[in-house]
CSV table of C-alpha atoms in Angstrom, one decimal:
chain,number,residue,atom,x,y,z
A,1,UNK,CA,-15.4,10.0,-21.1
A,2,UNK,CA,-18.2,8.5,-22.7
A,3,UNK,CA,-21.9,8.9,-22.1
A,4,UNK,CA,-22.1,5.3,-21.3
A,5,UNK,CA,-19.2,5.2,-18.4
A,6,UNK,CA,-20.6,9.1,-17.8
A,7,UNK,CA,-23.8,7.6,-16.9
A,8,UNK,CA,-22.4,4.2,-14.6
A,9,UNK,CA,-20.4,7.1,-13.0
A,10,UNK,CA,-23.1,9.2,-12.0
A,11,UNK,CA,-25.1,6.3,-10.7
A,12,UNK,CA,-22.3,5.0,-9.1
A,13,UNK,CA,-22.3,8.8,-7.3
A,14,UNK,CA,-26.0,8.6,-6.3
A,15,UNK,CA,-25.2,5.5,-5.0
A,16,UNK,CA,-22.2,7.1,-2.6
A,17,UNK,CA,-24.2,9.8,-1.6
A,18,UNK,CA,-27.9,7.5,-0.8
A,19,UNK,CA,-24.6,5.7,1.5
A,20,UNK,CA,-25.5,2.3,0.2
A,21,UNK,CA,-22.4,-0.1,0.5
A,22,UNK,CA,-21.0,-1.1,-3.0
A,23,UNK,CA,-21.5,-5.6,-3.7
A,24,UNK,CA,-19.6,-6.9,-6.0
A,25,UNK,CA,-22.0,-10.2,-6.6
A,26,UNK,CA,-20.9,-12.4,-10.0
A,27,UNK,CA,-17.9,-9.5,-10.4
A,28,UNK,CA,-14.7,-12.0,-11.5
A,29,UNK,CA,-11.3,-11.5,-11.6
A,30,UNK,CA,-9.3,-12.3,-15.0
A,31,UNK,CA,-5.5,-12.5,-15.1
A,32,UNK,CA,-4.2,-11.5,-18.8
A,33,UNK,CA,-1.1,-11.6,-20.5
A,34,UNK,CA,-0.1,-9.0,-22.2
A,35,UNK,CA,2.1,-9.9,-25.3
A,36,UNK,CA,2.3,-6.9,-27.8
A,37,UNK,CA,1.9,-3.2,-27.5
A,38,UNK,CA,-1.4,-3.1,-29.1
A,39,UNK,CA,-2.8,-5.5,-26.2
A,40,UNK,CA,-0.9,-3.4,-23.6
A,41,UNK,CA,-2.7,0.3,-25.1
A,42,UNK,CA,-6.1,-1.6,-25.3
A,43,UNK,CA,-6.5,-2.2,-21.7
A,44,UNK,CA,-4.7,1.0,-21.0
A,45,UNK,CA,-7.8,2.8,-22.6
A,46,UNK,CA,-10.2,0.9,-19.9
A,47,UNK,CA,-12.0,3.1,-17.9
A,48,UNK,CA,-12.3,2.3,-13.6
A,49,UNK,CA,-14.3,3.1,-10.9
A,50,UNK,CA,-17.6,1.9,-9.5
A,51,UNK,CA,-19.7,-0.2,-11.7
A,52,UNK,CA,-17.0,-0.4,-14.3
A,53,UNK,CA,-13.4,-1.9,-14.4
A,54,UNK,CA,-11.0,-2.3,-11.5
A,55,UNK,CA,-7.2,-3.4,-11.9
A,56,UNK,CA,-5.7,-5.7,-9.4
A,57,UNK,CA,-2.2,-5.4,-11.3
A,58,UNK,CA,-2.3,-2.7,-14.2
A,59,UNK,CA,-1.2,-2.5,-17.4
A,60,UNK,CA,1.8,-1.3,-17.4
A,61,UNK,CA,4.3,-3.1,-19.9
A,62,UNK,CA,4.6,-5.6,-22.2
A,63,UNK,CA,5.5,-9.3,-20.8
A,64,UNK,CA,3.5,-8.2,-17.3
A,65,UNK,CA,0.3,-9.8,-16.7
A,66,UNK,CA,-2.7,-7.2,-15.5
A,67,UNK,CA,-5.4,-8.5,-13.2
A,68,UNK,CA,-9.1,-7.1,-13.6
A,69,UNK,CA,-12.2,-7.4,-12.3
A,70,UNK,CA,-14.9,-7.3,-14.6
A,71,UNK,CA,-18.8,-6.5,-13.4
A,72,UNK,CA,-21.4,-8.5,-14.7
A,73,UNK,CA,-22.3,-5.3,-16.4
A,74,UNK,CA,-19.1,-5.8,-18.9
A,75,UNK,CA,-18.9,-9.0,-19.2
A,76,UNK,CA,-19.7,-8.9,-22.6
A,77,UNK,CA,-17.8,-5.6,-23.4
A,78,UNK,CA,-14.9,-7.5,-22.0
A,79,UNK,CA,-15.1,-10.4,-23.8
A,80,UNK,CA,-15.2,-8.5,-27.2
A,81,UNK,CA,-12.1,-6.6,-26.1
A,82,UNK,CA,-10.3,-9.7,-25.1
A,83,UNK,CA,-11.4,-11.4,-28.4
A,84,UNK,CA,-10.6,-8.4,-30.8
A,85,UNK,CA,-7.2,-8.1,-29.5
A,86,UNK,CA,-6.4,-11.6,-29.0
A,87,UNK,CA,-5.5,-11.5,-25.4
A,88,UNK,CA,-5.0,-14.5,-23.4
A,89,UNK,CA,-7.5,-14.7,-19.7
A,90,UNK,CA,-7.2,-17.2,-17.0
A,91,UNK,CA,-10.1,-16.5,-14.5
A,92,UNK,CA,-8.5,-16.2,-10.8
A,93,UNK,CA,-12.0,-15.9,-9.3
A,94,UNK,CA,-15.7,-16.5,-9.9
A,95,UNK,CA,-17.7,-14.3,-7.7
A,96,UNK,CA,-15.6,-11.4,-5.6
A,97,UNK,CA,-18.1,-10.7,-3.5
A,98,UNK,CA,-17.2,-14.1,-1.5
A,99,UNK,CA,-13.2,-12.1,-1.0
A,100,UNK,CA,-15.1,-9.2,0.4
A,101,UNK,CA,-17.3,-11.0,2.8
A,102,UNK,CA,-14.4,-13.5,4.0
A,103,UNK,CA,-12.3,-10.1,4.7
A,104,UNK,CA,-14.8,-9.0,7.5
A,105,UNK,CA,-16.3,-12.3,9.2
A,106,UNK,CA,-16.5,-10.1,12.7
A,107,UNK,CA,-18.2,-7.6,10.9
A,108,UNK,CA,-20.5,-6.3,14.0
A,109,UNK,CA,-18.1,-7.4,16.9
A,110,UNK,CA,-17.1,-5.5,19.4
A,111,UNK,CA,-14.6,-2.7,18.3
A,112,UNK,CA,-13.5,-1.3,21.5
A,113,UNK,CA,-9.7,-0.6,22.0
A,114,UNK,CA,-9.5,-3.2,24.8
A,115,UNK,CA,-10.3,-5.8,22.5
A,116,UNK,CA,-8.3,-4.5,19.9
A,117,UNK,CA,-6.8,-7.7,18.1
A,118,UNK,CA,-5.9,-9.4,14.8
A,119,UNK,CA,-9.2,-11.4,13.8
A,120,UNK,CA,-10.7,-8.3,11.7
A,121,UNK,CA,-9.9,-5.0,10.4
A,122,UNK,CA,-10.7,-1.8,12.6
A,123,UNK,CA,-12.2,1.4,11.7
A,124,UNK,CA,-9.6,4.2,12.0
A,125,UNK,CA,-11.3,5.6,15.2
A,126,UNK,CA,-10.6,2.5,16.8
A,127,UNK,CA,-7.0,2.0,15.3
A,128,UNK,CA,-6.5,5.4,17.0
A,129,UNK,CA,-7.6,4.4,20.2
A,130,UNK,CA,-5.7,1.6,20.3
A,131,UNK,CA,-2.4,3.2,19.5
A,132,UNK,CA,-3.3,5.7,22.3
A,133,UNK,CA,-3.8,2.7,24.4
A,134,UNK,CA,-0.3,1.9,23.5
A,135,UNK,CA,1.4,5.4,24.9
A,136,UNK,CA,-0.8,4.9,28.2
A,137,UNK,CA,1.2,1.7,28.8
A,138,UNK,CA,4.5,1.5,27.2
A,139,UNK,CA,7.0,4.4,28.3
A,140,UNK,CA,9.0,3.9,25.2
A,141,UNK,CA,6.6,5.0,23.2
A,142,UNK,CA,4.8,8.7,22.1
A,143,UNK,CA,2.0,9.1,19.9
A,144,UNK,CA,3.1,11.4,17.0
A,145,UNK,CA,0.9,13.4,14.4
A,146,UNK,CA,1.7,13.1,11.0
A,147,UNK,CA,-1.1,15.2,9.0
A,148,UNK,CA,-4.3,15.8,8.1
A,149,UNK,CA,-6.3,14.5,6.0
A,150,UNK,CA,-9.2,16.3,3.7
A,151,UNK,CA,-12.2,15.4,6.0
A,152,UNK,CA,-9.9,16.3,9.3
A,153,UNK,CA,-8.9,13.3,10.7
A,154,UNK,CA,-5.4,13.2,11.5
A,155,UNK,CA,-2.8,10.7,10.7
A,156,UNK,CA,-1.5,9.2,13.5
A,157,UNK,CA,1.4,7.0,14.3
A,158,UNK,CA,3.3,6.4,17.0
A,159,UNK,CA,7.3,6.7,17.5
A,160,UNK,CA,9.1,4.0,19.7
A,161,UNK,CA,12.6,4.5,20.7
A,162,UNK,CA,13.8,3.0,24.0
A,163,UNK,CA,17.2,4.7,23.8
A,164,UNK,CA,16.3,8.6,22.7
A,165,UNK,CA,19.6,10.1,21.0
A,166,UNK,CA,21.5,6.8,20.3
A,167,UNK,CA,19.4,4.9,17.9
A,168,UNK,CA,19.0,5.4,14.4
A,169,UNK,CA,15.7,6.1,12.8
A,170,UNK,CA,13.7,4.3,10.3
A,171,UNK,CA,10.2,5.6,9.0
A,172,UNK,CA,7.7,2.8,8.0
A,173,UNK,CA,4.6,4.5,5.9
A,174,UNK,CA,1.8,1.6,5.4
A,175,UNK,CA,-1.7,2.0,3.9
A,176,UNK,CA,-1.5,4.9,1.3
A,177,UNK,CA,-3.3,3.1,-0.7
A,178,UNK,CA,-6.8,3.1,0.9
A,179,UNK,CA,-7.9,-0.2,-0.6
A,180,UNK,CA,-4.8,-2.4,0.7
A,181,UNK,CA,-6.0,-3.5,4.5
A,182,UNK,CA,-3.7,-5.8,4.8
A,183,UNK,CA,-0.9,-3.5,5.3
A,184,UNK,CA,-2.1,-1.3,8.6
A,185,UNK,CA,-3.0,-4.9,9.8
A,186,UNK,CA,0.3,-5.8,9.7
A,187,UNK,CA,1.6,-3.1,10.6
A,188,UNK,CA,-0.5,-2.7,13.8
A,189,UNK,CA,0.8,-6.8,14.7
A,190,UNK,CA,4.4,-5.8,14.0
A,191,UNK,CA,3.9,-2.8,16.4
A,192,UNK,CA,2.7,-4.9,18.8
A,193,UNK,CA,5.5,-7.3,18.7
A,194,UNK,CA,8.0,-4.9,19.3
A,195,UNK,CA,6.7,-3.8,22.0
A,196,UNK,CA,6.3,-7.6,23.4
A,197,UNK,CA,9.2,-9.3,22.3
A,198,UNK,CA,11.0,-10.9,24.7
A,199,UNK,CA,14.7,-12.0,25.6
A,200,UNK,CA,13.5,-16.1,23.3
A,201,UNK,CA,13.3,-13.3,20.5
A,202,UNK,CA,16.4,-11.4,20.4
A,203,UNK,CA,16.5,-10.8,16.5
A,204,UNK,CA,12.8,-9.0,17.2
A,205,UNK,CA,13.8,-7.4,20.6
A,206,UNK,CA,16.9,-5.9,18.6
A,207,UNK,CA,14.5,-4.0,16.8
A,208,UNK,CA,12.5,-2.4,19.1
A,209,UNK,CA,15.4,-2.3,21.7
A,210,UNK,CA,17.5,-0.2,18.8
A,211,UNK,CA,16.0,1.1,16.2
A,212,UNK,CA,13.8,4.6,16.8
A,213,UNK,CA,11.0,3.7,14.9
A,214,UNK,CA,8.6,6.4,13.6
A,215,UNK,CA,5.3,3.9,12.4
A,216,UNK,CA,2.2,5.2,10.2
A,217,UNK,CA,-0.3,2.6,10.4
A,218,UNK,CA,-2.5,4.3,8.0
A,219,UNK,CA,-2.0,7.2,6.0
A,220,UNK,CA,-5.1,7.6,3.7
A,221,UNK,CA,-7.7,7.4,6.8
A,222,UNK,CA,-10.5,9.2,4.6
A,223,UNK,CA,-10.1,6.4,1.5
A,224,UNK,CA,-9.8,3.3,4.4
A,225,UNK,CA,-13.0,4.5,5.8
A,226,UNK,CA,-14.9,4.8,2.0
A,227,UNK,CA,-13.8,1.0,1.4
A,228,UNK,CA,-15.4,-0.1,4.8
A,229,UNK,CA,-18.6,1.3,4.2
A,230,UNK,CA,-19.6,2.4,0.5
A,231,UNK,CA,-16.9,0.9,-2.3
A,232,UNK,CA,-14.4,-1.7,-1.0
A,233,UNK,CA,-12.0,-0.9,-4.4
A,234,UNK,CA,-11.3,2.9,-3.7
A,235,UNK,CA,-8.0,3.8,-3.9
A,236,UNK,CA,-7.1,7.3,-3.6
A,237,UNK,CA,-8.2,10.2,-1.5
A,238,UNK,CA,-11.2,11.8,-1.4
A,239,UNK,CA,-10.7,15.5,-2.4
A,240,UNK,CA,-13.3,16.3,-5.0
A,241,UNK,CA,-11.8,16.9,-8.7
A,242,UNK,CA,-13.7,18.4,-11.1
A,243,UNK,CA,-17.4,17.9,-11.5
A,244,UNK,CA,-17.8,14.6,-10.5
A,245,UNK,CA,-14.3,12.9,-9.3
A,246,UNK,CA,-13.2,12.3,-6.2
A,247,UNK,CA,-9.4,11.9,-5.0
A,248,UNK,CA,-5.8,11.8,-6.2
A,249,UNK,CA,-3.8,8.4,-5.9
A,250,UNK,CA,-1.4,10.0,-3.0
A,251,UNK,CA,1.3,7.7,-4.3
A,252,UNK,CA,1.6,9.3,-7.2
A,253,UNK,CA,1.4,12.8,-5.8
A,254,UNK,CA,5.1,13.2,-4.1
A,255,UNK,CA,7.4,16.2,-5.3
A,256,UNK,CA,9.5,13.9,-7.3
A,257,UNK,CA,9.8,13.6,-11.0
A,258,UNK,CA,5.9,14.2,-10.8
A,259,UNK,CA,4.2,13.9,-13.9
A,260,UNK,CA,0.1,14.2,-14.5
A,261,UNK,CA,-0.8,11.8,-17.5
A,262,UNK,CA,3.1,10.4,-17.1
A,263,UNK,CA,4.3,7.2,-16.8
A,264,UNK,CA,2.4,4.9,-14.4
A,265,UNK,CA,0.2,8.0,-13.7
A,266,UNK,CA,-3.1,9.2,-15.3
A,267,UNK,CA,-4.8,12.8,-16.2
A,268,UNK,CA,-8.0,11.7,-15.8
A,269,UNK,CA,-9.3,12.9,-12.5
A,270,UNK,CA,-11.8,9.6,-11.9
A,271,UNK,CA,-9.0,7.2,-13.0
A,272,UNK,CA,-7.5,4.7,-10.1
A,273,UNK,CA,-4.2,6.7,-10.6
A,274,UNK,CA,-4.9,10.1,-11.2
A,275,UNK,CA,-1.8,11.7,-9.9
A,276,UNK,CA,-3.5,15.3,-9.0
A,277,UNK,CA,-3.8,19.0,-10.3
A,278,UNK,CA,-0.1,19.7,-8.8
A,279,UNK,CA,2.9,17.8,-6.9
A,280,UNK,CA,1.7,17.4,-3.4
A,281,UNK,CA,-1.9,18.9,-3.8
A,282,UNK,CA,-3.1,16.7,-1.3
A,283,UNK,CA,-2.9,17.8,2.1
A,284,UNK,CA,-2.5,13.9,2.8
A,285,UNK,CA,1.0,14.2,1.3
A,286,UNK,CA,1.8,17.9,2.2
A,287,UNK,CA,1.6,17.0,5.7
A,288,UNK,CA,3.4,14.0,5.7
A,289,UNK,CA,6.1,15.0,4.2
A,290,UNK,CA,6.2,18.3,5.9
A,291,UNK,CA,6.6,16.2,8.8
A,292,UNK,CA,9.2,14.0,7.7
A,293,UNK,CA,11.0,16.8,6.8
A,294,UNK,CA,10.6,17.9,10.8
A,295,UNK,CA,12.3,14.4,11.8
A,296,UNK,CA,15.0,14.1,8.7
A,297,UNK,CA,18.0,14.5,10.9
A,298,UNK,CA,16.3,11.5,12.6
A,299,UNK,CA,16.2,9.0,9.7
A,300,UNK,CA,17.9,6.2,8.2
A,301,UNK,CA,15.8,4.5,6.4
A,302,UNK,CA,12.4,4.7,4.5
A,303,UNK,CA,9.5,1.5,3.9
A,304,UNK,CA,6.4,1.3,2.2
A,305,UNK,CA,3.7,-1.5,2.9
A,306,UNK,CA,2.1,-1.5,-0.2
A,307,UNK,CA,-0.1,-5.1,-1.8
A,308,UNK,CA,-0.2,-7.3,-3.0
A,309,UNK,CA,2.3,-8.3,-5.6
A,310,UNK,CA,4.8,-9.7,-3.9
A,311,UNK,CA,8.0,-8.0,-4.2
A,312,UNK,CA,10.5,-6.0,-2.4
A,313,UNK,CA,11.0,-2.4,-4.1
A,314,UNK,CA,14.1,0.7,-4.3
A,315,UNK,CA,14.1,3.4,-6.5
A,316,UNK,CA,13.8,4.7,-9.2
A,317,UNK,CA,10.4,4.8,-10.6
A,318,UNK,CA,10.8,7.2,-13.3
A,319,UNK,CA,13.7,5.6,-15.1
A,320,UNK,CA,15.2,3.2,-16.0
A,321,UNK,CA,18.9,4.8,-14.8
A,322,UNK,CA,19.9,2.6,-11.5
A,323,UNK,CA,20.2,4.7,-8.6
A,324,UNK,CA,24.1,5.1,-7.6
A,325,UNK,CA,24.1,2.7,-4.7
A,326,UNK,CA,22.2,-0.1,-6.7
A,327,UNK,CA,24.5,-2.8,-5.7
A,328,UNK,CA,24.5,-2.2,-2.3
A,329,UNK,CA,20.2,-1.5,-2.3
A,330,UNK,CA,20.7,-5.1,-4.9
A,331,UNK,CA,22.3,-7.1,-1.7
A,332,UNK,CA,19.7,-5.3,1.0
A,333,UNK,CA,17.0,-6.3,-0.8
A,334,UNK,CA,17.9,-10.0,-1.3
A,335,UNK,CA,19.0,-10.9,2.1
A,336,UNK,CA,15.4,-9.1,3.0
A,337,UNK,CA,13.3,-12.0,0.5
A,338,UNK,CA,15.2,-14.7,1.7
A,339,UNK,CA,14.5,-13.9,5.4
A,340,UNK,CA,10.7,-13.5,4.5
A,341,UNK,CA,10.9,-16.9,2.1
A,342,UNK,CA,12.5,-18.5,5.4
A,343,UNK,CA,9.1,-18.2,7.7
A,344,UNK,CA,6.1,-19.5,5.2
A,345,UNK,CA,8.0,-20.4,1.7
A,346,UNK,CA,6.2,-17.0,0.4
A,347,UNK,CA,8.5,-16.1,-2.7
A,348,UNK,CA,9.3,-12.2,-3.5
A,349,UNK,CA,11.2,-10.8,-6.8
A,350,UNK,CA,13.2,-7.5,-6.1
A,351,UNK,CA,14.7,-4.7,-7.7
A,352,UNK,CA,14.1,-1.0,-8.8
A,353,UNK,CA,10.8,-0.3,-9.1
A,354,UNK,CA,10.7,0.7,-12.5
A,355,UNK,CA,12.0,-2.6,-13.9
A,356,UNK,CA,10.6,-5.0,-11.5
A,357,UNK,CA,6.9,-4.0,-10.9
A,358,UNK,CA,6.4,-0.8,-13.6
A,359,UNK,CA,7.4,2.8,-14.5
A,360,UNK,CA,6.3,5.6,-12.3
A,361,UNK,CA,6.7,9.3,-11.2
A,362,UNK,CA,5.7,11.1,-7.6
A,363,UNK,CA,5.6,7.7,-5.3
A,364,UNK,CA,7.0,8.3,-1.6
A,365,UNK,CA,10.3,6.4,-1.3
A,366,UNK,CA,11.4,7.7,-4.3
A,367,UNK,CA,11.0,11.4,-2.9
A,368,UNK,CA,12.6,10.1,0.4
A,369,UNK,CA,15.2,8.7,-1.3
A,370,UNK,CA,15.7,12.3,-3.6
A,371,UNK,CA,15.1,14.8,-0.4
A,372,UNK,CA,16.7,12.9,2.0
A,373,UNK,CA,19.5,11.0,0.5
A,374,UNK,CA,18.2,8.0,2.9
A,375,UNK,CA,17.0,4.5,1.5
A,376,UNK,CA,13.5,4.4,0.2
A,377,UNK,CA,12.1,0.5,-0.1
A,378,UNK,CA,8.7,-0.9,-0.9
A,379,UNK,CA,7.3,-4.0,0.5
A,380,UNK,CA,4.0,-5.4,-1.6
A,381,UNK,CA,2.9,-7.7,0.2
A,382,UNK,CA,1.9,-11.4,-0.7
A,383,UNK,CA,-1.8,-12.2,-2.9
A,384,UNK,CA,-2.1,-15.4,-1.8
A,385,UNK,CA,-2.3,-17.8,0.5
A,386,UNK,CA,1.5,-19.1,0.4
A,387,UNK,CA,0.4,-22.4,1.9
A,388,UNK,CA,-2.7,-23.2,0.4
A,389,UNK,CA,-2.2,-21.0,-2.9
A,390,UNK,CA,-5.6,-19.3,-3.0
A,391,UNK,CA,-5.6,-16.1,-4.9
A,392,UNK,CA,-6.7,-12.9,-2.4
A,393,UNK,CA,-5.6,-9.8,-3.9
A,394,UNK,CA,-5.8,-7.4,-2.1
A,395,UNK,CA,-8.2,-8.9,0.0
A,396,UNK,CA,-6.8,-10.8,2.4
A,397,UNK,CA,-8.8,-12.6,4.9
A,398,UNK,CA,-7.8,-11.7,8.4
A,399,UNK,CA,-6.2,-15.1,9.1
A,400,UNK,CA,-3.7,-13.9,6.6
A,401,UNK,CA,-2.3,-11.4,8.9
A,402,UNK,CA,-0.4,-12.7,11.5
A,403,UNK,CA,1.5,-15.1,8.8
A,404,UNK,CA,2.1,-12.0,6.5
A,405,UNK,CA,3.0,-10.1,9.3
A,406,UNK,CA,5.6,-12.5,10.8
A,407,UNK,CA,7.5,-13.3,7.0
A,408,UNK,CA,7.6,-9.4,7.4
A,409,UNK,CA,9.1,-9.0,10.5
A,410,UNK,CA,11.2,-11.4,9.9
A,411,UNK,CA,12.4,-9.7,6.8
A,412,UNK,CA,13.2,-6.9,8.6
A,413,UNK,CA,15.5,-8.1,11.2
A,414,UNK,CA,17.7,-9.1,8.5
A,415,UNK,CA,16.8,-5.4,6.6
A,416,UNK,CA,18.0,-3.9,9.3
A,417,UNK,CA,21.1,-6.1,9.6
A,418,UNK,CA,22.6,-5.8,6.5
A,419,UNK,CA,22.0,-1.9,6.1
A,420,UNK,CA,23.7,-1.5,9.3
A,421,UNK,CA,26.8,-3.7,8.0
A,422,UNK,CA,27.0,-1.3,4.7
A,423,UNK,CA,26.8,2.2,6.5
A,424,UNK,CA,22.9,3.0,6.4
A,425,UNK,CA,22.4,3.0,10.4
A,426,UNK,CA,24.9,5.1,11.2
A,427,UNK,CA,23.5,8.1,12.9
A,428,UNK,CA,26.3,10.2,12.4
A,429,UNK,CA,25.9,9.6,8.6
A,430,UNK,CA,26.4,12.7,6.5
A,431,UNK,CA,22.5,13.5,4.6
A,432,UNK,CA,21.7,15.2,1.5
């Protein structure tokens, strides 16, 4: 590291611990295209983390575009980077802080359970309560304790299954990624909707009527609460690494074809993607998947809510090899888009992760689909508005729930639909 990004670091780290929230005033956002392999290892060697870089969309090949967000700071550093290796920038957006305030307009509202609703993102405490709130009233459906994390909260979720021992099981894991709010937002409305559907929505009631649904709102609780109240881009967990790192990106920390410093992972313990010391260091994603390996008689079927980028996800990551039911995970995933291009027009691409979005190693539906022999799919949810086309990111304003929630719900009725037409919700099915 150099003494320059040592030294942004460090204040950065004074900054965390005086517990003064992060602004990112006159930060933009440049979308790049990356052309030749020189380009592609330049913004590779970028550093991230507070008061330096951030990638949106990283660089992971050539002929994908990377999205960055550059702090005033850089902005010269960046320009001679772009200009030396003759990269071509479109600016996406002018000030970021304007995303982050338009993410939390209720800011200091009331965050009670009772009033638990869709017009703002909740703190975990209050995401608990609510799904607490949910076993006090619905009989179909049990609170269930997924992990820990590494400041003790526990990761809760709840299971819903109005027919115990006939339906088959499908695990939805949302908000891994601590900076992507838009996924436990949605996945708090689609839980929600299940449990109200009524007879006007029979592809919805299905669902909840016949599917045992084991739902993780939010996995990294410690990393959601650090982007509320001290740096809205944090990513990973926040286990300390070394001398002045913090956190492990928990998606790249699964027991499968786990690499440090491999392919869509990093070996620097303050990079955005640091995949850990060890396979499953982090007791994040030891516990989780010790408890999916408590229910795996149980389950079908794997999903990721992951944003925003748009796509619809199946192994593998780590190569390029097809997995051996690719045609059959090929016509899933494209009667999934077109349900979820039906509701708002919002357009996904699909495919294997490593092709369609980039090479990786230790991400969770790929370790499902390896331990389990189940389906492993990744939803990354939409950047913008589809009906307006203003880029979000990741920061999606809370308006932008409901409609990302519905395309997604809608998605999955047809999900579920055509994996129960090939074999994949038979609970009788044979498992690795």
């Amino acid at each position: 590291m150099k003494i320059r990004e040592f030294f942004l670091t460090s204040l950065a780290i004074l900054a965390v611990v005086a517990g003064e929230p992060h602004r990112f005033d006159n930060y933009q956002v440049f979308r790049l295209t990356v052309e030749v392999e020189s380009q592609l290892k330049a913004l590779k060697s970028v550093s991230t983390g507070p008061n330096s870089y951030e990638f949106l969309a990283e660089p992971t090949r050539i002929g994908r575009d990377v999205e960055i967000l550059v702090p005033p700071s850089l902005q010269s550093d960046f320009d001679s980077l772009v200009a030396k290796n003759k990269i071509s920038k479109k600016l996406l957006v002018s000030n970021f802080q304007d995303l982050v305030d338009k993410e939390r307009p209720n800011k200091f509202a009331s965050k009670a359970a009772e009033d638990f609703g869709w017009e703002d993102y909740h703190s975990v405490e209050t995401i608990h309560e609510w799904l607490y709130s949910l076993e006090e009233q619905y009989e179909e459906v049990t609170v269930i304790k997924g992990g820990t994390t590494f400041e003790g909260r526990e990761i809760l979720g709840v299971n819903i299954n109005r027919n115990p021992g006939q339906n088959p099981g499908i695990f939805i894991e949302s908000n891994i990624h601590s900076n992507e709010w838009i996924t436990h937002s949605s996945t708090t409305w689609i839980i929600n909707k299940l449990l109200t559907a009524t007879a006007d929505e029979p592809g919805i009631k299905g669902l909840a009527d016949n599917i045992n649904w084991y739902i993780f709102p939010l996995v990294n609780a410690d990393g959601y609460e650090y982007t509320r109240n001290v740096y809205r881009m944090w990513r990973k967990t926040r286990s300390p690494q070394g001398l002045i790192c913090n956190g492990v990106d928990p998606n790249r920390n699964w027991d499968v074809y786990w690499e440090k410093g491999g392919i869509g992972s990093s070996d620097n313990m303050c990079d955005g993607t640091f995949a850990g010391p060890s396979a499953f260091s982090e007791i994040e994603t030891r516990t989780l998947s010790e408890y999916i390996l408590s229910i795996r008689d149980n389950l079908n079927f794997y999903i990721g809510f992951h944003s925003a980028a748009n796509m619809l996800l199946f192994p593998w990551g780590h190569t390029p090899d097809p997995p051996s039911q690719y045609s059959q995970f090929m016509e899933i995933a494209e009667a999934t888009v077109n349900a979820l291009y039906a509701r708002h027009g919002t357009v996904y691409t699909y495919g294997p992760v490593y092709f369609t979005i980039y090479p990786t190693t230790g991400i969770s539906a790929d370790w499902v689909h390896y331990t389990l022999g189940i389906p492993g799919f990744t939803y990354e949810f939409r950047n913008m508005n589809t009906e307006t086309g203003e880029y979000y990111g990741q920061l999606a304003p809370p308006e932008q729930i409901q409609p990302n929630a519905e395309e997604v719900l809608d998605s999955l009725v047809v999900l579920v639909d055509k994996a129960t037409e090939l074999g994949y919700m038979d609970i009788t099915m044979k498992r690795n």
